[in-house]
């Protein structure tokens, strides 16, 4: 469907343009200023003299020649760029009598110094340090192109990803995730699942903002991660196809772009899947009943068979009404799901606590779970942008809307040890709806040289509905509705915000940006077991300050502070009881309170003339009302009229206070012309004061190290290695395991670099990743082991068609759609 829309929009607009009369042409040749040899693949972009948006462009051929056609009469500026050279700009005038222009030879001079905020100048860097964010250019990543978003995230400095796909930024998992700068309900149900449903081939770059300013939502104590999908502003029709097949993951995507004059249309479709894999699992829990004076040992040994699939589609349009007014609209559709089944042999033994050798009872059984989970999400947005005669003065307004529908269902059956007699079973269905909408207005007013005021307002709302219908086995194969265990939730939240931010110089040596954001939160919640629950509204003041000193063009020092908030989502609040494993139950906590965070960061970055870079960050993260998962053991646990015995219940609690002090080091070192080494090391000390139970304290020293090495064997062949290690970590209730992964990849470019074929492998010498966890709580100790299949081999194929991309980046290196504002 979106392909048809693209072609109709393009053809209709093309006919309109072709009817306007004869079009102009610009011809030229680009040479190296020193050697006078042709510069191949230089980008040539042409702009109206009063606009910063290109109307057309081209790339030079092997002889340095280029040709740009289809131009109207008028004044233009032409910008010529190529990696490692200074850009060149010239101006031309096309008239009715001089509709074509043959330019003199254009001579490019090689760069002698780096740009202010770019870490590598010899080529477009994999990692860029901006004044307020870090940008990971995913298009340059060889090892992850056949993977998913999670594979890219684990390679970004200061970001860590565990074996299940859970993401942390500077040790904090409460991260505000955006797609093209906008929120999406796809992240509301399962962040790890959503990230593994986005193919890496669909991602242009990932922006990481650890200390967001007042312009950004205060949500997310860890910061913001913005995933920017691929787009194009090329005149005509172009696109690319990506395909990947492997022993563990398979995905494919197609991108189409059409542009004629002031109208551009982008569309994409992608899909991916994780093939069936079997995880081996074992669990040993020792618990104590002080009333009965007994010790209970629970042993489980079994497996889980898991599959995942997803697909995404999107359509975007932009219309440049005139030089100062632009309208754009975007639509996105996402769908992903997974299913897991398996079997667990279980032995429950009860002994005398004073004499564990005296076994009072022993019950073997077979437990079989079957779980299905699906989410689909629709995202809409409309944007208006107006610029003024004064440079940097700008007004933007946008409306964003997202609707998600989720469905989780499970079947849990318990048999005797031989498996021929069913004595207990549950069925559950948990559908949910998640609607979000927001209206955002931003205004930028320059006040003088280096002084700029930014201000704006936002109104946003979330409306979530969730129902849990539980059916219990009564006799034979008949399941009856269990009203005592079933429940429903209707959750509504409104957030109103205003902000002001001021950029200004302090003397000649310091750049400052200060801001204050005010947010008002109103919440209403209805639970089937407790209707009209009153949740008081609250105010949040989020100040921010950023100071930067540019020692020279290659060195920058930054100091920042911001206050953030973590509002618990409905997946944390939903009282739905998941009894898929009747001995290990999970549920939400409707009594959770918001968590407040204070973040401070001191950073130093330096780039070197030969392409090396160094980035050092010291950071502090402090949280009040820290939200963490928490497990409680119950000898008897009642849900409605049902009684569960010897059960661990996992939920979320406001544990207390958390402090983190950390250090992050990132460096890139070119060794000769072909070999580049990049490495990141993160170290942080986490201190948690558990005020929820006994005011006990937990200290945990955590670290992460990775190494990325690339070798450019020839102009068309590159090889890469990436290795990563996350240390074990201590949390409030126990010790969680380390994680090691490594990738090898090769990519060969074909057909004048329009196509490529690649090979990648992950953990080729280890079939499983072992995850051993120890959790200790009041009256219980739980040890578990998972052996997860992680080894994979895969091949990928990419082909570009149409014109090569020539889009010129903004001065700060960001894409046209930046991170979420307001």
JSON list of C-alpha atoms in Angstrom, two decimals, residues 305-394:
[
{"chain": "A", "resi": 305, "resn": "UNK", "atom": "CA", "xyz": [11.21, -23.26, 23.62]},
{"chain": "A", "resi": 306, "resn": "UNK", "atom": "CA", "xyz": [10.99, -19.66, 22.39]},
{"chain": "A", "resi": 307, "resn": "UNK", "atom": "CA", "xyz": [10.26, -17.84, 19.10]},
{"chain": "A", "resi": 308, "resn": "UNK", "atom": "CA", "xyz": [9.86, -14.15, 18.26]},
{"chain": "A", "resi": 309, "resn": "UNK", "atom": "CA", "xyz": [8.60, -12.27, 15.19]},
{"chain": "A", "resi": 310, "resn": "UNK", "atom": "CA", "xyz": [7.76, -8.72, 14.20]},
{"chain": "A", "resi": 311, "resn": "UNK", "atom": "CA", "xyz": [7.26, -6.33, 11.33]},
{"chain": "A", "resi": 312, "resn": "UNK", "atom": "CA", "xyz": [7.13, -2.55, 10.87]},
{"chain": "A", "resi": 313, "resn": "UNK", "atom": "CA", "xyz": [5.89, -0.18, 8.19]},
{"chain": "A", "resi": 314, "resn": "UNK", "atom": "CA", "xyz": [5.91, 3.58, 7.87]},
{"chain": "A", "resi": 315, "resn": "UNK", "atom": "CA", "xyz": [5.05, 6.44, 5.55]},
{"chain": "A", "resi": 316, "resn": "UNK", "atom": "CA", "xyz": [6.27, 10.03, 5.81]},
{"chain": "A", "resi": 317, "resn": "UNK", "atom": "CA", "xyz": [5.58, 13.12, 3.72]},
{"chain": "A", "resi": 318, "resn": "UNK", "atom": "CA", "xyz": [7.05, 16.65, 3.75]},
{"chain": "A", "resi": 319, "resn": "UNK", "atom": "CA", "xyz": [5.84, 19.70, 1.86]},
{"chain": "A", "resi": 320, "resn": "UNK", "atom": "CA", "xyz": [7.91, 22.86, 1.75]},
{"chain": "A", "resi": 321, "resn": "UNK", "atom": "CA", "xyz": [5.07, 25.34, 1.22]},
{"chain": "A", "resi": 322, "resn": "UNK", "atom": "CA", "xyz": [7.52, 28.17, 0.69]},
{"chain": "A", "resi": 323, "resn": "UNK", "atom": "CA", "xyz": [10.93, 29.22, 1.93]},
{"chain": "A", "resi": 324, "resn": "UNK", "atom": "CA", "xyz": [9.68, 29.83, 5.48]},
{"chain": "A", "resi": 325, "resn": "UNK", "atom": "CA", "xyz": [6.85, 27.32, 6.02]},
{"chain": "A", "resi": 326, "resn": "UNK", "atom": "CA", "xyz": [7.02, 23.52, 6.04]},
{"chain": "A", "resi": 327, "resn": "UNK", "atom": "CA", "xyz": [4.44, 20.84, 6.78]},
{"chain": "A", "resi": 328, "resn": "UNK", "atom": "CA", "xyz": [5.20, 17.18, 7.42]},
{"chain": "A", "resi": 329, "resn": "UNK", "atom": "CA", "xyz": [3.27, 14.11, 8.51]},
{"chain": "A", "resi": 330, "resn": "UNK", "atom": "CA", "xyz": [4.28, 10.59, 9.47]},
{"chain": "A", "resi": 331, "resn": "UNK", "atom": "CA", "xyz": [2.52, 7.30, 10.06]},
{"chain": "A", "resi": 332, "resn": "UNK", "atom": "CA", "xyz": [4.06, 4.18, 11.54]},
{"chain": "A", "resi": 333, "resn": "UNK", "atom": "CA", "xyz": [2.79, 0.69, 12.23]},
{"chain": "A", "resi": 334, "resn": "UNK", "atom": "CA", "xyz": [4.59, -1.85, 14.41]},
{"chain": "A", "resi": 335, "resn": "UNK", "atom": "CA", "xyz": [3.70, -5.41, 15.30]},
{"chain": "A", "resi": 336, "resn": "UNK", "atom": "CA", "xyz": [5.69, -7.93, 17.27]},
{"chain": "A", "resi": 337, "resn": "UNK", "atom": "CA", "xyz": [5.06, -10.99, 19.38]},
{"chain": "A", "resi": 338, "resn": "UNK", "atom": "CA", "xyz": [6.59, -14.05, 20.93]},
{"chain": "A", "resi": 339, "resn": "UNK", "atom": "CA", "xyz": [5.57, -17.41, 22.24]},
{"chain": "A", "resi": 340, "resn": "UNK", "atom": "CA", "xyz": [7.20, -19.79, 24.65]},
{"chain": "A", "resi": 341, "resn": "UNK", "atom": "CA", "xyz": [6.41, -23.31, 25.75]},
{"chain": "A", "resi": 342, "resn": "UNK", "atom": "CA", "xyz": [8.28, -26.05, 27.57]},
{"chain": "A", "resi": 343, "resn": "UNK", "atom": "CA", "xyz": [8.18, -28.43, 30.45]},
{"chain": "A", "resi": 344, "resn": "UNK", "atom": "CA", "xyz": [9.59, -28.43, 33.97]},
{"chain": "A", "resi": 345, "resn": "UNK", "atom": "CA", "xyz": [10.08, -31.40, 36.26]},
{"chain": "A", "resi": 346, "resn": "UNK", "atom": "CA", "xyz": [9.42, -30.27, 39.80]},
{"chain": "A", "resi": 347, "resn": "UNK", "atom": "CA", "xyz": [10.12, -31.71, 43.24]},
{"chain": "A", "resi": 348, "resn": "UNK", "atom": "CA", "xyz": [8.69, -30.05, 46.36]},
{"chain": "A", "resi": 349, "resn": "UNK", "atom": "CA", "xyz": [10.10, -31.39, 49.65]},
{"chain": "A", "resi": 350, "resn": "UNK", "atom": "CA", "xyz": [9.12, -30.28, 53.15]},
{"chain": "A", "resi": 351, "resn": "UNK", "atom": "CA", "xyz": [11.42, -31.08, 56.08]},
{"chain": "A", "resi": 352, "resn": "UNK", "atom": "CA", "xyz": [11.79, -30.28, 59.77]},
{"chain": "A", "resi": 353, "resn": "UNK", "atom": "CA", "xyz": [13.63, -26.92, 59.98]},
{"chain": "A", "resi": 354, "resn": "UNK", "atom": "CA", "xyz": [15.56, -28.10, 63.04]},
{"chain": "A", "resi": 355, "resn": "UNK", "atom": "CA", "xyz": [16.49, -31.36, 61.32]},
{"chain": "A", "resi": 356, "resn": "UNK", "atom": "CA", "xyz": [16.51, -30.96, 57.49]},
{"chain": "A", "resi": 357, "resn": "UNK", "atom": "CA", "xyz": [17.26, -34.65, 57.11]},
{"chain": "A", "resi": 358, "resn": "UNK", "atom": "CA", "xyz": [13.82, -35.44, 58.48]},
{"chain": "A", "resi": 359, "resn": "UNK", "atom": "CA", "xyz": [11.71, -35.14, 55.29]},
{"chain": "A", "resi": 360, "resn": "UNK", "atom": "CA", "xyz": [8.02, -34.75, 56.13]},
{"chain": "A", "resi": 361, "resn": "UNK", "atom": "CA", "xyz": [6.69, -34.88, 52.56]},
{"chain": "A", "resi": 362, "resn": "UNK", "atom": "CA", "xyz": [7.95, -35.08, 48.98]},
{"chain": "A", "resi": 363, "resn": "UNK", "atom": "CA", "xyz": [5.82, -34.31, 45.93]},
{"chain": "A", "resi": 364, "resn": "UNK", "atom": "CA", "xyz": [7.20, -34.77, 42.38]},
{"chain": "A", "resi": 365, "resn": "UNK", "atom": "CA", "xyz": [5.22, -33.25, 39.52]},
{"chain": "A", "resi": 366, "resn": "UNK", "atom": "CA", "xyz": [5.42, -32.09, 35.90]},
{"chain": "A", "resi": 367, "resn": "UNK", "atom": "CA", "xyz": [4.66, -28.45, 35.15]},
{"chain": "A", "resi": 368, "resn": "UNK", "atom": "CA", "xyz": [3.94, -27.37, 31.52]},
{"chain": "A", "resi": 369, "resn": "UNK", "atom": "CA", "xyz": [3.60, -23.65, 30.64]},
{"chain": "A", "resi": 370, "resn": "UNK", "atom": "CA", "xyz": [2.49, -22.16, 27.31]},
{"chain": "A", "resi": 371, "resn": "UNK", "atom": "CA", "xyz": [2.69, -18.37, 26.84]},
{"chain": "A", "resi": 372, "resn": "UNK", "atom": "CA", "xyz": [1.75, -16.05, 23.92]},
{"chain": "A", "resi": 373, "resn": "UNK", "atom": "CA", "xyz": [2.35, -12.30, 23.70]},
{"chain": "A", "resi": 374, "resn": "UNK", "atom": "CA", "xyz": [1.48, -9.84, 20.89]},
{"chain": "A", "resi": 375, "resn": "UNK", "atom": "CA", "xyz": [1.58, -6.05, 20.48]},
{"chain": "A", "resi": 376, "resn": "UNK", "atom": "CA", "xyz": [0.57, -3.82, 17.61]},
{"chain": "A", "resi": 377, "resn": "UNK", "atom": "CA", "xyz": [1.03, -0.06, 17.58]},
{"chain": "A", "resi": 378, "resn": "UNK", "atom": "CA", "xyz": [-0.09, 2.81, 15.33]},
{"chain": "A", "resi": 379, "resn": "UNK", "atom": "CA", "xyz": [1.81, 6.11, 15.47]},
{"chain": "A", "resi": 380, "resn": "UNK", "atom": "CA", "xyz": [0.69, 9.36, 13.82]},
{"chain": "A", "resi": 381, "resn": "UNK", "atom": "CA", "xyz": [2.29, 12.79, 13.80]},
{"chain": "A", "resi": 382, "resn": "UNK", "atom": "CA", "xyz": [1.78, 16.14, 12.08]},
{"chain": "A", "resi": 383, "resn": "UNK", "atom": "CA", "xyz": [4.38, 18.90, 12.22]},
{"chain": "A", "resi": 384, "resn": "UNK", "atom": "CA", "xyz": [4.50, 22.55, 11.21]},
{"chain": "A", "resi": 385, "resn": "UNK", "atom": "CA", "xyz": [7.69, 24.61, 11.07]},
{"chain": "A", "resi": 386, "resn": "UNK", "atom": "CA", "xyz": [8.03, 28.33, 10.40]},
{"chain": "A", "resi": 387, "resn": "UNK", "atom": "CA", "xyz": [11.28, 30.23, 10.06]},
{"chain": "A", "resi": 388, "resn": "UNK", "atom": "CA", "xyz": [11.75, 34.00, 10.01]},
{"chain": "A", "resi": 389, "resn": "UNK", "atom": "CA", "xyz": [14.02, 36.50, 8.35]},
{"chain": "A", "resi": 390, "resn": "UNK", "atom": "CA", "xyz": [16.21, 36.55, 11.43]},
{"chain": "A", "resi": 391, "resn": "UNK", "atom": "CA", "xyz": [18.56, 33.57, 11.52]},
{"chain": "A", "resi": 392, "resn": "UNK", "atom": "CA", "xyz": [17.68, 30.88, 14.13]},
{"chain": "A", "resi": 393, "resn": "UNK", "atom": "CA", "xyz": [14.27, 32.42, 14.89]},
{"chain": "A", "resi": 394, "resn": "UNK", "atom": "CA", "xyz": [11.82, 29.54, 14.57]}
]
